[in-house]
mmCIF file of N, CA and C in Angstrom:
data_model
loop_
_atom_site.group_PDB
_atom_site.id
_atom_site.type_symbol
_atom_site.label_atom_id
_atom_site.label_comp_id
_atom_site.label_asym_id
_atom_site.label_seq_id
_atom_site.Cartn_x
_atom_site.Cartn_y
_atom_site.Cartn_z
ATOM 1 N N MET A 1500 0.716 -1.257 -0.374
ATOM 2 C CA MET A 1500 0.143 0.194 -0.834
ATOM 3 C C MET A 1500 0.716 1.092 0.251
ATOM 4 N N ALA A 1501 0.347 2.280 -0.872
ATOM 5 C CA ALA A 1501 0.869 3.407 -0.710
ATOM 6 C C ALA A 1501 0.850 4.421 0.536
ATOM 7 N N ASN A 1502 2.261 5.244 0.666
ATOM 8 C CA ASN A 1502 2.002 5.986 1.834
ATOM 9 C C ASN A 1502 2.160 7.159 1.769
ATOM 10 N N GLY A 1503 1.979 8.091 0.416
ATOM 11 C CA GLY A 1503 2.498 9.502 0.263
ATOM 12 C C GLY A 1503 3.120 9.206 -1.229
ATOM 13 N N VAL A 1504 3.317 10.411 -1.052
ATOM 14 C CA VAL A 1504 4.432 10.593 -2.694
ATOM 15 C C VAL A 1504 5.598 10.938 -2.451
ATOM 16 N N ALA A 1505 6.770 10.061 -2.465
ATOM 17 C CA ALA A 1505 8.411 10.557 -2.288
ATOM 18 C C ALA A 1505 8.855 11.661 -2.793
ATOM 19 N N ALA A 1506 8.514 11.045 -4.132
ATOM 20 C CA ALA A 1506 8.781 12.354 -5.470
ATOM 21 C C ALA A 1506 8.412 12.556 -6.231
ATOM 22 N N VAL A 1507 8.330 13.576 -7.495
ATOM 23 C CA VAL A 1507 8.249 13.452 -8.674
ATOM 24 C C VAL A 1507 9.146 14.017 -9.390
ATOM 25 N N TRP A 1508 9.897 12.637 -10.448
ATOM 26 C CA TRP A 1508 10.746 13.405 -11.199
ATOM 27 C C TRP A 1508 10.654 12.967 -12.460
ATOM 28 N N VAL A 1509 11.279 14.112 -12.986
ATOM 29 C CA VAL A 1509 10.941 14.359 -14.671
ATOM 30 C C VAL A 1509 12.685 14.655 -15.549
ATOM 31 N N PRO A 1510 12.701 13.779 -16.888
ATOM 32 C CA PRO A 1510 13.681 13.749 -17.091
ATOM 33 C C PRO A 1510 14.187 15.489 -18.090
ATOM 34 N N VAL A 1511 15.051 15.434 -18.115
ATOM 35 C CA VAL A 1511 16.487 17.013 -18.467
ATOM 36 C C VAL A 1511 17.664 16.416 -19.619
ATOM 37 N N THR A 1512 17.496 17.001 -20.488
ATOM 38 C CA THR A 1512 18.684 16.716 -20.987
ATOM 39 C C THR A 1512 19.920 18.012 -21.039
ATOM 40 N N ASP A 1513 19.122 18.935 -20.179
ATOM 41 C CA ASP A 1513 20.377 20.373 -20.163
ATOM 42 C C ASP A 1513 19.995 20.322 -18.473
ATOM 43 N N MET A 1514 20.667 19.406 -17.497
ATOM 44 C CA MET A 1514 21.006 19.984 -16.313
ATOM 45 C C MET A 1514 21.082 21.188 -15.362
ATOM 46 N N ASP A 1515 21.829 22.030 -16.212
ATOM 47 C CA ASP A 1515 21.838 23.818 -15.799
ATOM 48 C C ASP A 1515 20.534 24.472 -16.519
ATOM 49 N N ARG A 1516 20.129 24.002 -17.602
ATOM 50 C CA ARG A 1516 19.133 25.134 -18.032
ATOM 51 C C ARG A 1516 18.025 24.337 -17.662
ATOM 52 N N ALA A 1517 17.613 23.187 -16.947
ATOM 53 C CA ALA A 1517 16.441 22.705 -16.263
ATOM 54 C C ALA A 1517 16.460 23.337 -14.528
ATOM 55 N N VAL A 1518 17.964 23.444 -14.590
ATOM 56 C CA VAL A 1518 17.509 23.869 -12.830
ATOM 57 C C VAL A 1518 17.287 25.736 -12.476
ATOM 58 N N ALA A 1519 18.104 26.041 -13.647
ATOM 59 C CA ALA A 1519 17.847 27.738 -14.014
ATOM 60 C C ALA A 1519 16.248 28.096 -14.042
ATOM 61 N N PHE A 1520 15.633 27.423 -14.875
ATOM 62 C CA PHE A 1520 13.798 27.094 -14.961
ATOM 63 C C PHE A 1520 13.014 27.174 -13.839
ATOM 64 N N TYR A 1521 14.076 25.898 -13.342
ATOM 65 C CA TYR A 1521 12.698 25.665 -12.055
ATOM 66 C C TYR A 1521 13.280 26.278 -10.202
ATOM 67 N N ARG A 1522 14.652 26.737 -10.364
ATOM 68 C CA ARG A 1522 14.929 28.216 -9.923
ATOM 69 C C ARG A 1522 14.480 29.202 -10.054
ATOM 70 N N ASP A 1523 14.627 29.849 -11.099
ATOM 71 C CA ASP A 1523 14.595 31.051 -11.565
ATOM 72 C C ASP A 1523 13.377 32.206 -11.634
ATOM 73 N N ALA A 1524 12.663 30.741 -12.882
ATOM 74 C CA ALA A 1524 11.342 30.565 -13.540
ATOM 75 C C ALA A 1524 10.496 30.788 -12.673
ATOM 76 N N LEU A 1525 10.472 29.482 -11.919
ATOM 77 C CA LEU A 1525 9.347 29.558 -10.718
ATOM 78 C C LEU A 1525 9.549 29.531 -9.205
ATOM 79 N N GLY A 1526 11.311 30.037 -9.171
ATOM 80 C CA GLY A 1526 10.854 30.321 -7.501
ATOM 81 C C GLY A 1526 11.752 29.480 -6.562
ATOM 82 N N LEU A 1527 11.695 28.230 -7.140
ATOM 83 C CA LEU A 1527 11.541 26.643 -6.261
ATOM 84 C C LEU A 1527 13.110 26.957 -5.608
ATOM 85 N N THR A 1528 13.232 25.919 -4.489
ATOM 86 C CA THR A 1528 14.601 26.452 -3.765
ATOM 87 C C THR A 1528 15.087 24.811 -4.220
ATOM 88 N N VAL A 1529 16.552 24.950 -4.815
ATOM 89 C CA VAL A 1529 17.392 23.761 -5.155
ATOM 90 C C VAL A 1529 18.020 23.378 -4.385
ATOM 91 N N THR A 1530 17.684 21.952 -4.142
ATOM 92 C CA THR A 1530 18.348 21.349 -2.552
ATOM 93 C C THR A 1530 20.076 20.673 -2.831
ATOM 94 N N SER A 1531 19.918 20.019 -3.811
ATOM 95 C CA SER A 1531 20.780 19.308 -4.131
ATOM 96 C C SER A 1531 20.723 19.500 -6.019
ATOM 97 N N GLN A 1532 22.458 19.611 -6.667
ATOM 98 C CA GLN A 1532 22.941 19.721 -7.745
ATOM 99 C C GLN A 1532 23.770 19.277 -8.038
ATOM 100 N N ASP A 1533 23.317 17.750 -9.353
ATOM 101 C CA ASP A 1533 24.723 17.420 -9.833
ATOM 102 C C ASP A 1533 24.483 17.317 -10.978
ATOM 103 N N ASP A 1534 25.173 15.968 -11.949
ATOM 104 C CA ASP A 1534 25.241 16.383 -13.598
ATOM 105 C C ASP A 1534 24.036 15.409 -14.482
ATOM 106 N N ASP A 1535 23.859 14.143 -13.133
ATOM 107 C CA ASP A 1535 22.828 13.043 -13.092
ATOM 108 C C ASP A 1535 21.472 13.466 -12.993
ATOM 109 N N TRP A 1536 21.735 14.265 -11.531
ATOM 110 C CA TRP A 1536 20.106 14.190 -10.668
ATOM 111 C C TRP A 1536 20.836 15.839 -10.048
ATOM 112 N N SER A 1537 19.284 16.304 -10.052
ATOM 113 C CA SER A 1537 18.985 16.889 -8.961
ATOM 114 C C SER A 1537 18.296 17.543 -8.273
ATOM 115 N N GLU A 1538 17.846 17.759 -6.979
ATOM 116 C CA GLU A 1538 16.335 18.218 -6.620
ATOM 117 C C GLU A 1538 16.068 19.286 -6.544
ATOM 118 N N ILE A 1539 14.406 19.449 -6.589
ATOM 119 C CA ILE A 1539 13.745 20.872 -6.326
ATOM 120 C C ILE A 1539 12.495 20.625 -4.820
ATOM 121 N N ASP A 1540 12.795 21.744 -4.267
ATOM 122 C CA ASP A 1540 11.767 21.339 -2.618
ATOM 123 C C ASP A 1540 10.593 22.315 -3.256
ATOM 124 N N ALA A 1541 9.513 21.866 -3.939
ATOM 125 C CA ALA A 1541 8.455 22.326 -4.326
ATOM 126 C C ALA A 1541 7.455 22.380 -2.935
ATOM 127 N N ASN A 1542 7.463 23.508 -2.399
ATOM 128 C CA ASN A 1542 6.863 23.326 -0.748
ATOM 129 C C ASN A 1542 6.415 22.044 -0.597
ATOM 130 N N GLY A 1543 7.632 21.237 -0.003
ATOM 131 C CA GLY A 1543 7.714 19.978 0.861
ATOM 132 C C GLY A 1543 7.596 18.484 -0.537
ATOM 133 N N LEU A 1544 7.549 18.907 -1.223
ATOM 134 C CA LEU A 1544 7.415 17.950 -2.075
ATOM 135 C C LEU A 1544 8.763 18.213 -3.172
ATOM 136 N N MET A 1545 9.623 16.862 -2.999
ATOM 137 C CA MET A 1545 10.670 16.718 -4.279
ATOM 138 C C MET A 1545 10.421 16.381 -5.575
ATOM 139 N N ILE A 1546 11.112 17.355 -6.147
ATOM 140 C CA ILE A 1546 10.868 17.046 -7.408
ATOM 141 C C ILE A 1546 12.597 16.397 -8.270
ATOM 142 N N GLY A 1547 12.548 15.985 -8.929
ATOM 143 C CA GLY A 1547 13.728 15.056 -9.058
ATOM 144 C C GLY A 1547 13.789 15.456 -10.224
ATOM 145 N N LEU A 1548 15.300 16.433 -10.773
ATOM 146 C CA LEU A 1548 15.391 16.261 -12.257
ATOM 147 C C LEU A 1548 16.767 15.423 -12.398
ATOM 148 N N ASN A 1549 16.254 14.219 -13.821
ATOM 149 C CA ASN A 1549 17.325 13.439 -14.112
ATOM 150 C C ASN A 1549 17.338 13.713 -15.086
ATOM 151 N N GLY A 1550 18.744 13.650 -15.147
ATOM 152 C CA GLY A 1550 19.380 13.360 -16.324
ATOM 153 C C GLY A 1550 19.432 12.153 -17.528
ATOM 154 N N ARG A 1551 19.257 12.569 -18.801
ATOM 155 C CA ARG A 1551 18.743 11.495 -19.476
ATOM 156 C C ARG A 1551 20.313 10.946 -19.787
ATOM 157 N N GLU A 1552 19.754 9.220 -20.048
ATOM 158 C CA GLU A 1552 21.404 9.090 -20.781
ATOM 159 C C GLU A 1552 21.450 8.765 -22.088
ATOM 160 N N ASP A 1553 19.828 9.026 -23.014
ATOM 161 C CA ASP A 1553 19.597 9.267 -24.243
ATOM 162 C C ASP A 1553 18.694 10.611 -24.454
ATOM 163 N N ALA A 1554 19.496 11.305 -24.890
ATOM 164 C CA ALA A 1554 19.051 12.528 -25.240
ATOM 165 C C ALA A 1554 18.736 12.749 -26.553
ATOM 166 N N SER A 1555 18.640 11.595 -27.138
ATOM 167 C CA SER A 1555 18.294 12.126 -28.992
ATOM 168 C C SER A 1555 16.968 11.984 -29.184
ATOM 169 N N GLY A 1556 16.120 11.424 -27.867
ATOM 170 C CA GLY A 1556 14.703 11.881 -28.293
ATOM 171 C C GLY A 1556 13.691 11.652 -26.682
ATOM 172 N N SER A 1557 12.493 12.264 -26.984
ATOM 173 C CA SER A 1557 11.819 12.184 -25.865
ATOM 174 C C SER A 1557 10.631 11.106 -26.056
ATOM 175 N N VAL A 1558 9.844 11.378 -24.731
ATOM 176 C CA VAL A 1558 8.698 9.959 -25.126
ATOM 177 C C VAL A 1558 7.927 11.438 -24.462
ATOM 178 N N ASP A 1559 6.732 11.116 -25.086
ATOM 179 C CA ASP A 1559 5.370 12.026 -25.143
ATOM 180 C C ASP A 1559 4.401 11.049 -23.394
ATOM 181 N N GLY A 1560 3.742 12.212 -23.157
ATOM 182 C CA GLY A 1560 3.092 11.610 -22.278
ATOM 183 C C GLY A 1560 3.584 11.730 -21.234
ATOM 184 N N GLY A 1561 3.094 10.758 -19.889
ATOM 185 C CA GLY A 1561 3.719 11.499 -18.240
ATOM 186 C C GLY A 1561 3.245 11.989 -17.627
ATOM 187 N N ALA A 1562 3.923 12.327 -16.664
ATOM 188 C CA ALA A 1562 3.346 12.838 -15.315
ATOM 189 C C ALA A 1562 3.061 14.452 -16.029
ATOM 190 N N VAL A 1563 2.405 15.244 -15.452
ATOM 191 C CA VAL A 1563 2.250 16.445 -15.390
ATOM 192 C C VAL A 1563 2.147 16.893 -14.145
ATOM 193 N N ILE A 1564 3.540 17.699 -13.523
ATOM 194 C CA ILE A 1564 3.593 18.665 -12.789
ATOM 195 C C ILE A 1564 2.286 20.251 -12.078
ATOM 196 N N THR A 1565 1.961 19.909 -11.580
ATOM 197 C CA THR A 1565 0.636 21.196 -11.680
ATOM 198 C C THR A 1565 1.112 22.106 -10.273
ATOM 199 N N PHE A 1566 0.766 23.133 -10.363
ATOM 200 C CA PHE A 1566 1.533 24.550 -9.037
ATOM 201 C C PHE A 1566 0.787 25.091 -9.059
ATOM 202 N N GLN A 1567 0.258 25.579 -7.665
ATOM 203 C CA GLN A 1567 -0.298 26.609 -7.390
ATOM 204 C C GLN A 1567 0.113 27.626 -7.352
ATOM 205 N N PRO A 1568 -0.363 29.054 -8.433
ATOM 206 C CA PRO A 1568 0.149 30.132 -8.146
ATOM 207 C C PRO A 1568 0.555 30.651 -6.801
ATOM 208 N N ASP A 1569 1.732 31.885 -6.228
ATOM 209 C CA ASP A 1569 1.326 31.987 -5.245
ATOM 210 C C ASP A 1569 0.738 33.308 -5.009
ATOM 211 N N GLY A 1570 0.101 34.022 -6.470
ATOM 212 C CA GLY A 1570 -1.012 35.570 -6.037
ATOM 213 C C GLY A 1570 -1.925 34.780 -7.586
ATOM 214 N N THR A 1571 -2.385 35.609 -8.235
ATOM 215 C CA THR A 1571 -3.034 35.435 -9.240
ATOM 216 C C THR A 1571 -2.681 34.319 -10.257
ATOM 217 N N ILE A 1572 -3.619 33.418 -11.408
ATOM 218 C CA ILE A 1572 -3.056 33.026 -12.295
ATOM 219 C C ILE A 1572 -2.705 33.964 -13.333
ATOM 220 N N ASP A 1573 -3.852 34.607 -13.779
ATOM 221 C CA ASP A 1573 -3.331 35.514 -14.726
ATOM 222 C C ASP A 1573 -1.807 36.513 -14.432
ATOM 223 N N ALA A 1574 -1.653 36.976 -13.172
ATOM 224 C CA ALA A 1574 -0.216 37.574 -12.899
ATOM 225 C C ALA A 1574 1.180 36.560 -13.049
ATOM 226 N N GLU A 1575 0.678 35.073 -12.424
ATOM 227 C CA GLU A 1575 2.007 34.163 -12.448
ATOM 228 C C GLU A 1575 2.423 34.084 -14.840
ATOM 229 N N VAL A 1576 0.994 34.459 -15.133
ATOM 230 C CA VAL A 1576 1.193 33.508 -16.604
ATOM 231 C C VAL A 1576 2.040 34.809 -17.362
ATOM 232 N N GLU A 1577 1.314 35.899 -17.006
ATOM 233 C CA GLU A 1577 1.730 37.615 -17.575
ATOM 234 C C GLU A 1577 2.974 37.221 -17.200
ATOM 235 N N ARG A 1578 3.761 36.989 -15.826
ATOM 236 C CA ARG A 1578 4.917 37.036 -15.248
ATOM 237 C C ARG A 1578 6.028 36.106 -16.321
ATOM 238 N N LEU A 1579 5.859 34.815 -15.981
ATOM 239 C CA LEU A 1579 6.665 34.143 -16.960
ATOM 240 C C LEU A 1579 6.603 34.050 -18.197
ATOM 241 N N SER A 1580 5.238 34.595 -18.876
ATOM 242 C CA SER A 1580 4.817 34.723 -20.809
ATOM 243 C C SER A 1580 6.601 35.707 -20.816
ATOM 244 N N ASP A 1581 6.508 36.930 -20.323
ATOM 245 C CA ASP A 1581 7.254 38.364 -20.116
ATOM 246 C C ASP A 1581 8.866 37.627 -20.235
ATOM 247 N N ALA A 1582 8.867 36.040 -19.274
ATOM 248 C CA ALA A 1582 10.131 35.726 -19.174
ATOM 249 C C ALA A 1582 10.454 34.135 -20.533
ATOM 250 N N GLY A 1583 9.846 34.437 -20.885
ATOM 251 C CA GLY A 1583 9.673 33.779 -22.485
ATOM 252 C C GLY A 1583 9.452 32.338 -22.121
ATOM 253 N N VAL A 1584 8.705 31.966 -21.360
ATOM 254 C CA VAL A 1584 7.778 30.864 -20.932
ATOM 255 C C VAL A 1584 6.392 30.919 -21.860
ATOM 256 N N ASP A 1585 6.133 29.972 -22.810
ATOM 257 C CA ASP A 1585 5.219 29.436 -23.868
ATOM 258 C C ASP A 1585 3.976 28.991 -23.244
ATOM 259 N N PHE A 1586 2.837 29.698 -22.672
ATOM 260 C CA PHE A 1586 1.265 28.797 -22.621
ATOM 261 C C PHE A 1586 0.892 29.200 -23.756
ATOM 262 N N THR A 1587 0.611 27.722 -24.469
ATOM 263 C CA THR A 1587 -0.133 27.849 -25.286
ATOM 264 C C THR A 1587 -1.228 27.547 -26.012
ATOM 265 N N GLY A 1588 -1.610 27.089 -24.600
ATOM 266 C CA GLY A 1588 -3.389 26.960 -24.156
ATOM 267 C C GLY A 1588 -3.993 28.118 -24.121
ATOM 268 N N GLY A 1589 -3.090 29.175 -23.487
ATOM 269 C CA GLY A 1589 -3.542 30.102 -22.314
ATOM 270 C C GLY A 1589 -4.153 29.429 -21.462
ATOM 271 N N ILE A 1590 -5.081 30.357 -20.541
ATOM 272 C CA ILE A 1590 -6.152 30.375 -18.999
ATOM 273 C C ILE A 1590 -7.135 29.216 -19.796
ATOM 274 N N SER A 1591 -7.404 28.421 -19.061
ATOM 275 C CA SER A 1591 -9.135 28.016 -19.481
ATOM 276 C C SER A 1591 -9.754 28.112 -18.325
ATOM 277 N N ASP A 1592 -10.923 28.472 -18.230
ATOM 278 C CA ASP A 1592 -11.858 28.383 -16.761
ATOM 279 C C ASP A 1592 -12.661 26.922 -17.196
ATOM 280 N N HIS A 1593 -12.981 26.689 -15.629
ATOM 281 C CA HIS A 1593 -13.692 25.162 -15.872
ATOM 282 C C HIS A 1593 -14.618 24.943 -14.340
ATOM 283 N N GLU A 1594 -15.544 24.556 -14.265
ATOM 284 C CA GLU A 1594 -16.282 24.825 -13.050
ATOM 285 C C GLU A 1594 -15.301 24.180 -11.927
ATOM 286 N N TRP A 1595 -14.000 23.335 -11.911
ATOM 287 C CA TRP A 1595 -13.830 22.975 -10.992
ATOM 288 C C TRP A 1595 -12.070 23.958 -11.096
ATOM 289 N N GLY A 1596 -12.081 24.985 -11.815
ATOM 290 C CA GLY A 1596 -11.005 25.707 -10.915
ATOM 291 C C GLY A 1596 -10.576 25.644 -13.101
ATOM 292 N N ARG A 1597 -9.594 26.715 -12.699
ATOM 293 C CA ARG A 1597 -8.865 27.059 -13.638
ATOM 294 C C ARG A 1597 -7.178 26.487 -13.991
ATOM 295 N N ILE A 1598 -6.926 26.645 -15.472
ATOM 296 C CA ILE A 1598 -5.375 25.953 -15.450
ATOM 297 C C ILE A 1598 -4.946 26.665 -16.564
ATOM 298 N N ALA A 1599 -3.565 26.679 -16.766
ATOM 299 C CA ALA A 1599 -2.648 27.103 -17.681
ATOM 300 C C ALA A 1599 -1.556 26.544 -17.707
ATOM 301 N N PRO A 1600 -1.440 25.747 -18.975
ATOM 302 C CA PRO A 1600 -0.753 24.275 -19.179
ATOM 303 C C PRO A 1600 0.898 25.035 -19.596
ATOM 304 N N PHE A 1601 1.695 24.819 -19.983
ATOM 305 C CA PHE A 1601 2.941 24.800 -19.961
ATOM 306 C C PHE A 1601 4.035 23.695 -20.233
ATOM 307 N N LYS A 1602 4.862 24.415 -20.398
ATOM 308 C CA LYS A 1602 6.776 23.160 -20.509
ATOM 309 C C LYS A 1602 7.228 23.914 -19.944
ATOM 310 N N ASP A 1603 8.345 22.784 -18.940
ATOM 311 C CA ASP A 1603 9.589 23.105 -18.769
ATOM 312 C C ASP A 1603 10.289 23.759 -19.971
ATOM 313 N N SER A 1604 11.458 23.785 -19.206
ATOM 314 C CA SER A 1604 13.151 24.241 -20.428
ATOM 315 C C SER A 1604 12.961 22.802 -21.081
ATOM 316 N N GLU A 1605 12.897 21.794 -20.837
ATOM 317 C CA GLU A 1605 13.154 20.427 -21.555
ATOM 318 C C GLU A 1605 12.050 19.909 -22.337
ATOM 319 N N GLY A 1606 10.638 20.367 -22.367
ATOM 320 C CA GLY A 1606 9.501 19.898 -22.650
ATOM 321 C C GLY A 1606 8.793 19.108 -22.356
ATOM 322 N N ASN A 1607 8.898 19.270 -20.528
ATOM 323 C CA ASN A 1607 7.770 18.339 -19.413
ATOM 324 C C ASN A 1607 6.718 19.259 -19.334
ATOM 325 N N ASP A 1608 5.778 18.549 -19.427
ATOM 326 C CA ASP A 1608 4.293 19.043 -19.035
ATOM 327 C C ASP A 1608 4.005 19.925 -17.862
ATOM 328 N N LEU A 1609 3.517 21.202 -17.684
ATOM 329 C CA LEU A 1609 3.682 21.787 -16.070
ATOM 330 C C LEU A 1609 2.016 22.557 -16.762
ATOM 331 N N GLN A 1610 1.550 22.866 -15.251
ATOM 332 C CA GLN A 1610 0.558 23.736 -15.578
ATOM 333 C C GLN A 1610 0.265 24.179 -13.945
ATOM 334 N N PHE A 1611 -0.226 25.652 -13.888
ATOM 335 C CA PHE A 1611 -0.470 26.209 -12.764
ATOM 336 C C PHE A 1611 -2.425 26.172 -12.584
ATOM 337 N N TYR A 1612 -2.261 25.407 -11.725
ATOM 338 C CA TYR A 1612 -4.165 25.319 -10.942
ATOM 339 C C TYR A 1612 -4.357 26.862 -10.302
ATOM 340 N N ALA A 1613 -5.770 27.080 -10.484
ATOM 341 C CA ALA A 1613 -6.229 27.825 -9.332
ATOM 342 C C ALA A 1613 -7.662 27.250 -8.958
ATOM 343 N N PRO A 1614 -8.079 27.073 -7.962
ATOM 344 C CA PRO A 1614 -9.478 26.611 -7.485
ATOM 345 C C PRO A 1614 -10.786 27.543 -8.174
ATOM 346 N N PRO A 1615 -11.830 27.048 -7.882
ATOM 347 C CA PRO A 1615 -12.580 28.090 -8.480
ATOM 348 C C PRO A 1615 -12.889 28.970 -7.344
ATOM 349 N N THR A 1616 -13.559 30.580 -7.863
ATOM 350 C CA THR A 1616 -13.842 31.401 -7.066
ATOM 351 C C THR A 1616 -15.153 30.627 -6.364
ATOM 352 N N ALA A 1617 -15.663 31.833 -5.116
ATOM 353 C CA ALA A 1617 -16.935 31.460 -4.983
ATOM 354 C C ALA A 1617 -17.726 32.316 -5.682
#
């Protein structure tokens, strides 16, 4: 039986670029870094950046890491868009909340989520 999530890891081809994205663009804390494995603290959840053995191709699909913005989702999308992050789908509104999908520096799927307002 599972007892929670120990880590979420994503494949990266350029560790320095990936660490810079999670640290500088998203404002998360890097707790360890080397060429093959780096760890990012996302409010108590460890995100592992795993250096790919074969950088020649990527696999579509997989996990999506969803972040909650510090402020409004609109402000965070604007801030990251100004920094060069591509939000291809924009912000979409649903009865269960708002999402804004984007990709990290390595092409992994990420998104912001904001719960519905009352």
